[in-house]
XYZ file of N, CA and C in Angstrom:
870
model
N 0.851 -1.197 0.000
C 0.000 0.000 0.000
C 0.885 1.245 0.000
N 0.548 2.199 -0.853
C 1.360 3.408 -0.996
C 0.535 4.606 -0.558
N 0.827 5.116 0.650
C 0.099 6.264 1.154
C 0.839 7.576 0.888
N 2.008 7.493 0.252
C 2.723 8.696 -0.133
C 2.042 9.321 -1.351
N 2.085 10.640 -1.423
C 1.497 11.336 -2.569
C 2.537 11.452 -3.671
N 2.150 11.063 -4.863
C 3.018 11.163 -6.025
C 2.524 12.292 -6.921
N 3.466 12.950 -7.586
C 3.159 14.092 -8.455
C 3.592 13.707 -9.868
N 2.615 13.550 -10.753
C 2.881 12.943 -12.048
C 2.278 13.774 -13.177
N 2.660 13.427 -14.382
C 2.126 14.075 -15.578
C 1.773 13.009 -16.602
N 0.615 13.147 -17.217
C 0.187 12.272 -18.307
C -0.070 13.124 -19.545
N 0.295 12.614 -20.689
C 0.012 13.307 -21.941
C -1.336 12.813 -22.466
N -2.282 13.735 -22.582
C -3.650 13.406 -22.985
C -4.011 14.270 -24.184
N -4.231 13.632 -25.309
C -4.560 14.348 -26.550
C -3.551 15.459 -26.833
N -2.298 15.137 -26.607
C -1.212 16.060 -26.894
C -0.968 17.114 -25.838
N -1.717 17.076 -24.733
C -1.579 18.074 -23.667
C -1.063 17.404 -22.386
N -0.163 18.084 -21.689
C 0.344 17.557 -20.434
C -0.637 17.869 -19.299
N -1.111 16.826 -18.651
C -2.031 16.957 -17.519
C -1.289 16.529 -16.249
N -1.115 17.478 -15.350
C -0.485 17.194 -14.059
C -1.530 16.586 -13.127
N -1.089 15.623 -12.299
C -2.024 15.060 -11.328
C -1.291 14.567 -10.092
N -2.019 14.543 -8.991
C -1.557 13.986 -7.727
C -2.213 12.620 -7.567
N -1.436 11.677 -7.024
C -1.957 10.327 -6.881
C -1.407 9.689 -5.619
N -2.255 8.924 -4.942
C -1.836 8.203 -3.748
C -2.746 7.009 -3.557
N -2.292 6.030 -2.769
C -3.113 4.887 -2.424
C -2.757 3.642 -3.206
N -3.351 2.540 -2.782
C -3.150 1.239 -3.419
C -3.776 1.242 -4.812
N -3.019 0.882 -5.856
C -3.593 0.871 -7.211
C -4.798 -0.043 -7.353
N -4.946 -1.021 -6.452
C -6.072 -1.950 -6.534
C -7.266 -1.527 -5.676
N -7.141 -0.416 -4.961
C -8.229 0.058 -4.097
C -9.281 0.783 -4.932
N -10.500 0.953 -4.376
C -11.508 1.756 -5.094
C -10.976 3.151 -5.406
N -11.298 3.648 -6.592
C -10.737 4.913 -7.078
C -11.672 6.067 -6.730
N -11.067 7.159 -6.257
C -11.781 8.420 -6.063
C -11.096 9.476 -6.918
N -11.811 9.946 -7.934
C -11.320 10.979 -8.849
C -11.713 12.334 -8.283
N -10.737 13.203 -8.073
C -10.953 14.494 -7.427
C -10.876 15.599 -8.475
N -11.989 16.312 -8.668
C -12.066 17.339 -9.703
C -12.255 18.711 -9.055
N -11.260 19.540 -9.186
C -11.199 20.825 -8.478
C -12.028 21.904 -9.157
N -12.171 23.021 -8.447
C -12.937 24.152 -8.946
C -12.062 25.326 -9.337
N -12.714 26.458 -9.548
C -12.061 27.734 -9.854
C -11.877 28.497 -8.539
N -10.769 29.189 -8.365
C -9.647 29.410 -9.278
C -8.439 28.551 -8.942
N -8.679 27.370 -8.383
C -7.608 26.591 -7.795
C -7.147 25.465 -8.720
N -6.750 24.357 -8.141
C -6.177 23.223 -8.863
C -6.233 22.029 -7.925
N -5.534 20.960 -8.248
C -5.467 19.812 -7.346
C -4.845 20.179 -6.006
N -4.244 21.348 -5.935
C -3.704 21.866 -4.669
C -4.780 21.892 -3.586
N -6.045 22.071 -3.952
C -7.106 22.141 -2.944
C -7.279 20.805 -2.214
N -6.783 19.713 -2.814
C -6.925 18.388 -2.215
C -5.659 17.923 -1.491
N -4.706 18.816 -1.306
C -3.397 18.433 -0.766
C -3.487 17.765 0.604
N -4.434 18.179 1.432
C -4.587 17.586 2.758
C -5.568 16.416 2.754
N -6.565 16.452 1.888
C -7.554 15.380 1.831
C -6.930 14.077 1.347
N -6.045 14.155 0.366
C -5.492 12.945 -0.241
C -4.815 12.042 0.788
N -3.865 12.528 1.585
C -3.241 11.613 2.557
C -4.203 11.110 3.621
N -5.263 11.845 3.893
C -6.236 11.389 4.897
C -7.049 10.188 4.418
N -7.141 10.001 3.101
C -7.959 8.916 2.550
C -7.143 7.834 1.856
N -5.839 8.028 1.744
C -5.020 7.142 0.920
C -4.883 5.731 1.480
N -5.189 5.523 2.755
C -5.068 4.177 3.325
C -6.126 3.232 2.767
N -7.262 3.784 2.278
C -8.372 2.923 1.853
C -8.765 3.098 0.393
N -8.263 4.172 -0.264
C -8.691 4.454 -1.629
C -7.495 4.836 -2.488
N -7.681 4.692 -3.783
C -6.719 5.245 -4.728
C -7.219 6.626 -5.114
N -6.495 7.648 -4.763
C -6.873 9.036 -5.035
C -6.148 9.532 -6.276
N -6.886 10.122 -7.200
C -6.306 10.692 -8.414
C -6.897 12.090 -8.596
N -6.032 13.103 -8.609
C -6.493 14.493 -8.667
C -5.772 15.238 -9.783
N -6.394 15.359 -10.960
C -5.763 16.104 -12.052
C -5.999 17.608 -11.932
N -5.082 18.375 -12.498
C -5.318 19.796 -12.731
C -6.000 19.928 -14.091
N -7.125 20.629 -14.144
C -7.769 20.851 -15.437
C -6.809 21.591 -16.366
N -6.980 21.365 -17.651
C -6.186 22.105 -18.632
C -6.377 23.604 -18.417
N -5.268 24.344 -18.338
C -5.339 25.781 -18.087
C -5.245 26.146 -16.619
N -5.155 25.141 -15.738
C -5.094 25.366 -14.293
C -3.871 24.674 -13.702
N -3.464 25.175 -12.542
C -2.412 24.510 -11.788
C -1.152 24.314 -12.598
N -0.649 23.072 -12.570
C 0.598 22.750 -13.264
C 0.361 22.041 -14.589
N -0.915 21.904 -15.001
C -1.192 21.333 -16.318
C -0.845 22.348 -17.407
N -0.773 21.846 -18.620
C -0.519 22.744 -19.747
C -1.634 23.790 -19.831
N -1.267 24.933 -20.384
C -2.234 26.023 -20.545
C -2.070 26.622 -21.937
N -2.465 25.867 -22.961
C -2.367 26.415 -24.318
C -3.203 27.684 -24.449
N -2.832 28.509 -25.381
C -3.549 29.766 -25.576
C -4.953 29.488 -26.100
N -5.805 30.495 -26.013
C -7.171 30.346 -26.514
C -7.191 30.176 -28.028
N -6.086 30.514 -28.695
C -5.993 30.298 -30.143
C -5.669 28.844 -30.469
N -5.094 28.138 -29.486
C -4.654 26.762 -29.720
C -5.565 25.717 -29.092
N -6.463 26.137 -28.223
C -7.405 25.202 -27.609
C -8.714 25.931 -27.359
N -9.806 25.252 -27.650
C -11.140 25.837 -27.455
C -11.586 25.525 -26.024
N -11.457 26.512 -25.137
C -11.766 26.306 -23.730
C -13.271 26.371 -23.500
N -13.858 25.188 -23.469
C -15.259 25.047 -23.089
C -15.337 23.947 -22.045
N -16.434 23.913 -21.294
C -16.585 22.859 -20.301
C -16.784 21.506 -20.975
N -17.386 21.505 -22.139
C -17.515 20.252 -22.881
C -16.145 19.688 -23.230
N -15.236 20.543 -23.678
C -13.904 20.070 -24.039
C -13.086 19.673 -22.814
N -13.246 20.394 -21.705
C -12.544 19.982 -20.488
C -13.051 18.630 -20.005
N -14.350 18.376 -20.151
C -14.895 17.075 -19.767
C -14.345 15.971 -20.660
N -14.194 16.257 -21.952
C -13.629 15.260 -22.857
C -12.170 14.975 -22.504
N -11.419 16.006 -22.153
C -10.032 15.808 -21.727
C -9.994 14.960 -20.457
N -10.915 15.236 -19.529
C -10.953 14.480 -18.283
C -11.296 13.021 -18.546
N -12.263 12.761 -19.421
C -12.603 11.379 -19.771
C -11.409 10.670 -20.391
N -10.712 11.365 -21.283
C -9.529 10.770 -21.913
C -8.424 10.542 -20.890
N -8.323 11.430 -19.910
C -7.340 11.260 -18.838
C -7.629 9.983 -18.045
N -8.890 9.758 -17.690
C -9.221 8.548 -16.943
C -8.914 7.300 -17.775
N -9.163 7.369 -19.062
C -8.857 6.236 -19.937
C -7.351 6.024 -20.037
N -6.608 7.115 -20.099
C -5.143 7.019 -20.164
C -4.591 6.316 -18.932
N -5.216 6.539 -17.760
C -4.757 5.909 -16.522
C -5.438 4.564 -16.261
N -6.326 4.159 -17.137
C -7.002 2.883 -16.968
C -8.044 2.883 -15.868
N -8.671 4.039 -15.614
C -9.692 4.154 -14.574
C -11.059 3.841 -15.189
N -11.447 2.584 -15.148
C -12.699 2.175 -15.781
C -13.899 2.349 -14.863
N -13.651 2.399 -13.539
C -14.718 2.596 -12.546
C -14.164 3.492 -11.451
N -14.928 4.510 -11.071
C -14.417 5.445 -10.070
C -15.562 6.213 -9.440
N -15.355 6.598 -8.179
C -16.194 7.608 -7.538
C -15.614 8.969 -7.872
N -16.441 10.007 -7.796
C -15.983 11.368 -8.087
C -16.208 12.262 -6.879
N -15.241 13.135 -6.627
C -15.386 14.232 -5.673
C -15.289 15.502 -6.503
N -16.371 16.296 -6.526
C -16.411 17.471 -7.395
C -16.656 18.729 -6.571
N -16.104 19.833 -7.062
C -16.312 21.132 -6.409
C -16.288 22.227 -7.468
N -17.241 23.156 -7.406
C -17.251 24.338 -8.269
C -17.116 23.915 -9.738
N -16.112 24.387 -10.490
C -15.958 24.015 -11.893
C -15.875 22.504 -12.070
N -15.329 21.801 -11.096
C -15.224 20.355 -11.210
C -16.568 19.670 -11.300
N -17.629 20.331 -10.782
C -18.956 19.721 -10.813
C -19.497 19.582 -12.243
N -19.620 20.659 -13.023
C -20.140 20.466 -14.376
C -19.234 19.600 -15.248
N -17.930 19.629 -14.988
C -17.040 18.717 -15.713
C -17.382 17.275 -15.334
N -17.569 17.041 -14.029
C -17.932 15.707 -13.576
C -19.302 15.274 -14.047
N -20.284 16.199 -14.014
C -21.633 15.834 -14.477
C -21.608 15.454 -15.956
N -20.863 16.181 -16.751
C -20.767 15.859 -18.177
C -20.117 14.491 -18.374
N -19.076 14.229 -17.602
C -18.403 12.936 -17.681
C -19.366 11.813 -17.294
N -20.146 12.040 -16.231
C -21.065 11.013 -15.750
C -22.213 10.762 -16.732
N -22.740 11.814 -17.338
C -23.844 11.616 -18.283
C -23.364 10.904 -19.547
N -22.106 11.134 -19.923
C -21.550 10.469 -21.110
C -21.178 9.022 -20.821
N -20.757 8.746 -19.575
C -20.282 7.406 -19.217
C -20.838 7.003 -17.847
N -22.154 6.862 -17.723
C -22.737 6.585 -16.406
C -22.247 5.278 -15.790
N -21.865 4.324 -16.625
C -21.433 3.024 -16.122
C -20.089 3.102 -15.381
N -19.369 4.210 -15.550
C -18.057 4.343 -14.923
C -18.123 4.917 -13.503
N -19.205 5.603 -13.180
C -19.258 6.374 -11.929
C -19.952 5.558 -10.850
N -19.232 5.262 -9.767
C -19.755 4.417 -8.694
C -20.430 5.211 -7.586
N -20.025 6.447 -7.381
C -20.588 7.296 -6.328
C -20.085 8.710 -6.564
N -20.775 9.687 -5.943
C -20.402 11.096 -6.104
C -20.360 11.767 -4.737
N -19.302 12.546 -4.532
C -19.230 13.487 -3.416
C -19.199 14.871 -4.027
N -20.127 15.724 -3.640
C -20.123 17.101 -4.136
C -19.939 18.058 -2.972
N -18.939 18.903 -3.124
C -18.652 19.923 -2.112
C -18.822 21.287 -2.787
N -19.995 21.888 -2.599
C -20.278 23.177 -3.224
C -20.101 23.101 -4.736
N -20.745 22.086 -5.294
C -20.776 21.901 -6.739
C -22.213 21.702 -7.186
N -22.795 22.685 -7.858
C -24.230 22.708 -8.152
C -24.631 21.890 -9.373
N -25.895 21.427 -9.341
C -26.539 20.863 -10.521
C -27.975 21.363 -10.623
N -28.306 22.412 -9.858
C -29.661 22.965 -9.778
C -29.562 24.484 -9.736
N -30.639 25.139 -10.153
C -30.702 26.593 -10.019
C -30.761 27.003 -8.550
N -31.293 26.131 -7.712
C -31.341 26.405 -6.279
C -29.940 26.710 -5.767
N -29.829 27.741 -4.980
C -28.550 28.054 -4.359
C -27.634 28.927 -5.191
N -27.984 29.208 -6.442
C -27.157 30.106 -7.253
C -27.441 31.537 -6.814
N -26.475 32.163 -6.179
C -26.663 33.522 -5.679
C -26.806 34.494 -6.850
N -27.924 35.184 -6.906
C -28.222 36.040 -8.059
C -27.208 37.163 -8.214
N -26.821 37.795 -7.111
C -25.875 38.906 -7.199
C -24.536 38.445 -7.742
N -24.062 37.303 -7.271
C -22.770 36.802 -7.735
C -22.828 36.405 -9.204
N -23.913 35.721 -9.609
C -23.965 35.129 -10.939
C -24.435 36.083 -12.031
N -25.007 37.227 -11.671
C -25.523 38.141 -12.693
C -24.470 38.554 -13.716
N -23.241 38.950 -13.302
C -22.251 39.346 -14.308
C -21.845 38.199 -15.233
N -21.782 36.975 -14.695
C -21.384 35.825 -15.511
C -22.487 35.489 -16.508
N -23.735 35.555 -16.058
C -24.851 35.327 -16.985
C -24.856 36.381 -18.098
N -24.627 37.638 -17.725
C -24.637 38.716 -18.716
C -23.516 38.530 -19.734
N -22.345 38.141 -19.245
C -21.196 37.946 -20.136
C -21.426 36.760 -21.061
N -22.000 35.678 -20.527
C -22.250 34.505 -21.353
C -23.328 34.741 -22.390
N -24.304 35.570 -22.050
C -25.417 35.846 -22.959
C -25.057 36.882 -24.014
N -24.279 37.896 -23.604
C -23.944 39.004 -24.505
C -22.504 39.450 -24.259
N -21.506 38.662 -24.728
C -20.111 39.032 -24.478
C -19.735 40.332 -25.180
N -19.193 41.252 -24.422
C -18.788 42.546 -24.948
C -17.786 43.142 -23.965
N -17.072 44.194 -24.335
C -16.172 44.830 -23.370
C -16.880 45.265 -22.095
N -18.136 45.699 -22.220
C -18.869 46.164 -21.041
C -19.203 45.008 -20.100
N -19.626 43.861 -20.659
C -19.980 42.726 -19.794
C -18.742 41.954 -19.344
N -17.650 42.106 -20.080
C -16.409 41.416 -19.703
C -15.742 42.060 -18.492
N -15.835 43.373 -18.373
C -15.118 44.098 -17.317
C -15.419 43.574 -15.915
N -16.693 43.353 -15.535
C -16.958 42.834 -14.189
C -16.407 41.428 -13.973
N -16.379 40.617 -15.027
C -15.892 39.247 -14.908
C -14.381 39.230 -14.704
N -13.686 40.187 -15.291
C -12.236 40.286 -15.065
C -11.919 40.490 -13.577
N -12.831 41.113 -12.858
C -12.574 41.381 -11.446
C -12.495 40.096 -10.615
N -13.067 39.012 -11.113
C -12.996 37.739 -10.381
C -11.567 37.199 -10.330
N -10.686 37.730 -11.182
C -9.319 37.218 -11.243
C -8.338 38.038 -10.409
N -8.809 39.025 -9.686
C -7.913 39.815 -8.845
C -7.553 39.039 -7.585
N -6.447 39.419 -6.973
C -6.007 38.741 -5.752
C -7.057 38.877 -4.659
N -7.668 40.037 -4.520
C -8.659 40.238 -3.469
C -9.896 39.375 -3.707
N -10.316 39.239 -4.967
C -11.479 38.406 -5.268
C -11.198 36.940 -4.965
N -9.990 36.504 -5.257
C -9.622 35.113 -4.960
C -9.549 34.899 -3.456
N -8.979 35.856 -2.747
C -8.936 35.757 -1.281
C -10.353 35.667 -0.719
N -11.258 36.455 -1.252
C -12.643 36.432 -0.775
C -13.249 35.046 -0.932
N -12.975 34.369 -2.040
C -13.535 33.038 -2.234
C -13.105 32.082 -1.126
N -11.899 32.273 -0.608
C -11.402 31.396 0.445
C -11.892 31.794 1.833
N -12.126 33.067 2.066
C -12.389 33.512 3.438
C -13.845 33.851 3.722
N -14.669 34.099 2.698
C -16.049 34.477 2.992
C -16.778 33.294 3.627
N -17.574 33.581 4.622
C -18.362 32.547 5.273
C -17.614 31.656 6.232
N -16.335 31.949 6.460
C -15.528 31.135 7.377
C -15.530 31.812 8.745
N -16.094 31.197 9.769
C -16.170 31.852 11.078
C -14.799 32.216 11.651
N -13.808 31.394 11.392
C -12.455 31.653 11.896
C -11.495 31.676 10.711
N -11.222 32.873 10.188
C -10.393 32.999 8.992
C -8.951 32.578 9.231
N -8.533 32.497 10.486
C -7.154 32.084 10.779
C -6.929 30.610 10.429
N -8.002 29.863 10.150
C -7.857 28.467 9.736
C -7.497 28.329 8.266
N -7.598 29.425 7.511
C -7.357 29.380 6.063
C -5.987 29.973 5.767
N -5.114 29.163 5.204
C -3.761 29.622 4.902
C -3.766 30.623 3.755
N -3.049 31.742 3.888
C -2.934 32.674 2.761
C -2.165 32.078 1.592
N -1.472 30.959 1.820
C -0.813 30.289 0.703
C -1.815 29.936 -0.387
N -3.061 29.675 -0.003
C -4.062 29.230 -0.973
C -4.314 30.274 -2.044
N -4.698 31.478 -1.634
C -5.058 32.465 -2.662
C -3.829 33.010 -3.382
N -2.688 33.054 -2.712
C -1.473 33.500 -3.410
C -1.024 32.449 -4.427
N -1.145 31.181 -4.073
C -0.809 30.103 -4.995
C -1.686 30.171 -6.241
N -2.990 30.274 -6.035
C -3.912 30.323 -7.171
C -3.663 31.552 -8.044
N -3.475 32.695 -7.398
C -3.280 33.935 -8.140
C -2.034 33.866 -9.016
N -0.959 33.315 -8.475
C 0.292 33.222 -9.241
C 0.097 32.375 -10.492
N -0.609 31.263 -10.377
C -0.799 30.396 -11.540
C -1.788 30.982 -12.533
N -2.782 31.711 -12.045
C -3.713 32.362 -12.960
C -3.056 33.489 -13.746
N -1.943 33.997 -13.239
C -1.276 35.119 -13.919
C -0.275 34.655 -14.967
N -0.246 33.364 -15.259
C 0.624 32.908 -16.338
C 0.233 33.620 -17.640
N 1.199 33.871 -18.532
C 0.882 34.576 -19.774
C -0.278 33.915 -20.522
N -1.262 34.708 -20.868
C -2.401 34.226 -21.628
C -3.512 33.613 -20.813
N -3.285 33.415 -19.497
C -4.295 32.703 -18.712
C -5.520 33.549 -18.412
N -5.380 34.860 -18.403
C -6.557 35.717 -18.228
C -7.582 35.414 -19.315
N -7.115 35.268 -20.544
C -8.022 34.968 -21.652
C -8.644 33.579 -21.501
N -7.857 32.622 -20.995
C -8.387 31.276 -20.751
C -9.566 31.339 -19.785
N -9.372 32.061 -18.688
C -10.423 32.124 -17.670
C -11.648 32.892 -18.158
N -11.425 33.898 -18.987
C -12.568 34.619 -19.557
C -13.378 33.719 -20.478
N -12.705 32.900 -21.269
C -13.419 31.986 -22.164
C -14.289 31.014 -21.358
N -13.731 30.486 -20.262
C -14.499 29.539 -19.454
C -15.658 30.230 -18.743
N -15.427 31.436 -18.268
C -16.514 32.176 -17.627
C -17.640 32.429 -18.623
N -17.274 32.751 -19.852
C -18.286 33.010 -20.883
C -19.067 31.745 -21.215
N -18.413 30.590 -21.084
C -19.041 29.315 -21.434
C -19.855 28.741 -20.288
N -19.763 29.331 -19.085
C -20.393 28.700 -17.925
C -21.902 28.531 -18.087
N -22.534 29.424 -18.803
C -23.994 29.330 -18.960
C -24.397 28.028 -19.633
N -23.495 27.404 -20.395
C -23.837 26.122 -21.025
C -24.035 25.039 -19.969
N -23.374 25.166 -18.835
C -23.581 24.203 -17.754
C -24.977 24.332 -17.171
N -25.398 25.574 -16.953
C -26.727 25.813 -16.392
C -27.801 25.300 -17.347
N -27.576 25.482 -18.642
C -28.532 24.978 -19.630
C -28.675 23.457 -19.565
N -27.626 22.774 -19.105
C -27.643 21.316 -19.050
C -28.150 20.770 -17.718
N -28.502 21.643 -16.786
C -28.972 21.147 -15.485
C -30.089 20.102 -15.625
N -31.089 20.303 -16.487
C -32.128 19.268 -16.617
C -31.565 17.909 -17.040
N -30.572 17.909 -17.917
C -29.963 16.641 -18.345
C -29.200 15.995 -17.197
N -28.501 16.823 -16.405
C -27.782 16.279 -15.251
C -28.766 15.679 -14.251
N -29.871 16.360 -14.052
C -30.878 15.870 -13.103
C -31.500 14.566 -13.597
N -31.696 14.441 -14.892
C -32.199 13.190 -15.454
C -31.200 12.058 -15.217
N -29.912 12.363 -15.325
C -28.888 11.362 -15.018
C -29.019 10.875 -13.577
N -29.232 11.791 -12.645
C -29.389 11.383 -11.246
C -30.595 10.450 -11.082
N -31.722 10.834 -11.700
C -32.933 10.021 -11.564
C -32.750 8.635 -12.174
N -32.098 8.582 -13.334
C -31.946 7.312 -14.043
C -30.915 6.405 -13.379
N -29.850 6.994 -12.882
C -28.744 6.191 -12.355
C -28.914 5.826 -10.886
N -29.614 6.695 -10.128
C -29.704 6.530 -8.669
C -28.308 6.423 -8.049
N -27.376 7.154 -8.609
C -26.001 7.116 -8.120
C -25.955 7.542 -6.655
N -25.225 6.833 -5.804
C -25.076 7.283 -4.410
C -24.393 8.650 -4.366
N -24.947 9.577 -3.583
C -24.404 10.932 -3.557
C -24.328 11.463 -2.129
N -23.186 12.040 -1.823
C -22.951 12.749 -0.573
C -22.684 14.211 -0.894
N -23.406 15.127 -0.265
C -23.113 16.557 -0.357
C -22.513 16.991 0.971
N -21.224 17.325 0.952
C -20.532 17.873 2.124
C -20.283 19.338 1.794
N -21.098 20.234 2.305
C -21.295 21.567 1.723
C -20.991 22.668 2.733
N -20.234 23.656 2.301
C -20.049 24.854 3.105
C -21.330 25.672 3.081
N -22.062 25.691 4.185
C -23.390 26.300 4.211
C -23.361 27.815 4.111
N -22.200 28.430 4.354
C -22.105 29.888 4.303
C -21.612 30.392 2.943
N -21.530 29.505 1.984
C -21.058 29.872 0.647
C -22.030 30.870 0.014
N -21.498 31.973 -0.505
C -22.313 32.978 -1.180
C -22.242 32.838 -2.698
N -21.670 31.743 -3.180
C -21.636 31.447 -4.608
C -22.622 30.318 -4.910
N -22.444 29.193 -4.216
C -23.355 28.064 -4.291
C -23.927 27.853 -2.893
N -25.094 28.405 -2.651
C -25.690 28.359 -1.321
C -26.191 26.978 -0.940
N -26.600 26.810 0.312
C -26.994 25.487 0.817
C -28.208 24.894 0.122
N -29.062 25.719 -0.492
C -30.196 25.167 -1.231
C -29.733 24.299 -2.399
N -28.535 24.601 -2.893
C -27.979 23.767 -3.958
C -27.649 22.369 -3.488
N -27.334 22.224 -2.202
C -27.051 20.898 -1.637
C -28.339 20.118 -1.423
N -29.310 20.738 -0.780
C -30.543 20.014 -0.463
C -31.347 19.677 -1.711
N -31.127 20.398 -2.805
C -31.869 20.137 -4.044
C -31.600 18.743 -4.601
N -30.442 18.167 -4.305
C -30.139 16.844 -4.841
C -31.168 15.803 -4.414
N -31.817 16.018 -3.270
C -32.785 15.030 -2.782
C -34.045 14.966 -3.661
N -34.263 15.970 -4.498
C -35.422 15.904 -5.397
C -35.298 14.730 -6.355
N -34.079 14.479 -6.828
C -33.852 13.408 -7.801
C -33.147 12.203 -7.197
N -32.507 12.391 -6.051
C -31.834 11.307 -5.343
C -32.315 11.324 -3.891
N -33.461 10.728 -3.616
C -34.039 10.810 -2.258
C -33.120 10.283 -1.167
N -32.198 9.393 -1.521
C -31.286 8.830 -0.526
C -29.986 9.623 -0.392
N -29.902 10.752 -1.076
C -28.683 11.566 -0.972
C -28.424 11.949 0.480
N -27.147 11.925 0.846
C -26.740 12.273 2.206
C -26.224 13.706 2.199
N -26.871 14.579 2.948
C -26.572 16.011 2.915
C -26.009 16.436 4.265
N -24.842 17.059 4.234
C -24.227 17.599 5.454
C -23.860 19.050 5.187
N -24.521 19.970 5.885
C -24.232 21.396 5.760
C -23.284 21.795 6.884
N -22.113 22.257 6.491
C -21.051 22.567 7.443
C -20.928 24.077 7.637
N -20.514 24.539 8.815
C -20.343 25.978 9.056
C -19.062 26.493 8.397
N -19.080 26.507 7.064
C -17.887 26.839 6.279
C -18.304 27.601 5.040
N -17.307 28.043 4.270
C -17.559 28.787 3.053
C -17.376 27.950 1.804
N -16.988 28.615 0.723
C -16.887 27.987 -0.594
C -15.840 26.876 -0.614
N -14.705 27.118 0.012
C -13.631 26.123 0.067
C -13.632 25.465 1.452
N -14.656 24.666 1.691
C -14.861 24.083 3.017
C -13.720 23.184 3.452
N -12.973 22.623 2.512
C -11.848 21.773 2.890
C -10.806 22.527 3.699
N -10.702 23.833 3.484
C -9.658 24.600 4.168
C -9.909 24.691 5.670
N -11.160 24.770 6.078
C -11.466 24.917 7.503
C -12.048 23.649 8.120
N -12.588 22.734 7.278
C -13.251 21.546 7.796
C -12.770 20.284 7.088
N -11.498 20.273 6.730
C -10.950 19.153 5.972
C -11.028 17.826 6.691
N -10.711 17.816 7.986
C -10.733 16.558 8.734
C -12.151 16.006 8.813
N -13.127 16.880 9.052
C -14.512 16.430 9.145
C -15.010 15.907 7.802
N -14.670 16.603 6.718
C -15.091 16.149 5.393
C -14.452 14.805 5.066
N -13.192 14.624 5.416
C -12.521 13.350 5.166
C -13.247 12.209 5.874
N -13.679 12.434 7.100
C -14.413 11.395 7.827
C -15.751 11.096 7.156
N -16.452 12.144 6.710
C -17.728 11.946 6.024
C -17.539 11.150 4.734
N -16.518 11.504 3.969
C -16.257 10.819 2.700
C -15.883 9.363 2.952
N -15.013 9.121 3.934
C -14.567 7.764 4.231
C -15.742 6.894 4.665
N -16.595 7.438 5.515
C -17.761 6.683 5.973
C -18.717 6.405 4.809
N -18.976 7.422 4.001
C -19.905 7.290 2.878
C -19.408 6.260 1.872
N -18.158 6.400 1.425
C -17.625 5.480 0.428
C -17.461 4.075 1.005
N -17.110 3.995 2.288
C -16.979 2.684 2.917
C -18.275 1.892 2.904
N -19.408 2.605 2.964
C -20.724 1.944 2.941
C -21.238 1.737 1.516
N -20.752 2.524 0.589
C -21.350 2.534 -0.753
C -20.553 1.783 -1.815
N -19.239 1.645 -1.613
C -18.405 1.054 -2.655
C -18.079 -0.400 -2.362
N -18.121 -1.248 -3.382
C -17.687 -2.639 -3.192
C -16.195 -2.703 -2.996
N -15.743 -3.680 -2.235
C -14.305 -3.838 -1.973
C -13.872 -5.241 -2.370
């Protein structure tokens, strides 16, 4: 059994995808899909906490973290294409069956992967990753909706503000009762990688494409109803991006969904990582064959 974390790169469709991996190769697989504006770095503490019982695989999405970040002229940055890259990544590593842990951007990427290949997904953990209109904060999402519907210099300007250091810091600290639990390394790390040459344009393209995820919510919900996939929502209840109604909404289509609302914000792992690890371990231990 290998509980050490390994840092690896796989070439997928000509692109280098960085990923973190730990655990016994023969153990049940948990695929960790990160959100914006971070990378697999968000799972740095969760991975060793679960590596004794699971094989953890956490890729950086193309354009994020340490993965390749081709220019917008060389790659069409859409969530559909990121999902296809992720599916190809799992195939490259021989992951034919896996549970998913999704957060923020990782959620629509994961939902697309699951709807395309439902037979591969054994269970889902969602941490502030929506599949319903419920919980979408109108004030936060209005600029993104406007930009996606009518991209122009005027609608782009507010979306650019999401890439500032202060905006990234806010994502980590809002809704956290004790901000001293959140390391400033998080937002500085993310900000530095987002400032790579050309990455501002990458993030704008994805922000503009986000409305396509919302349009697919009915299809994602149909997947839940048809598959009855086991689902755990371990959710930061104080999140002002994806509010707690987004967590409880899963029970409409998955009545057996397990919902835990934690006194945390958008990046609940930063302040409640140990508790989330216990919830995930208990959930997967009951739901996955061994």
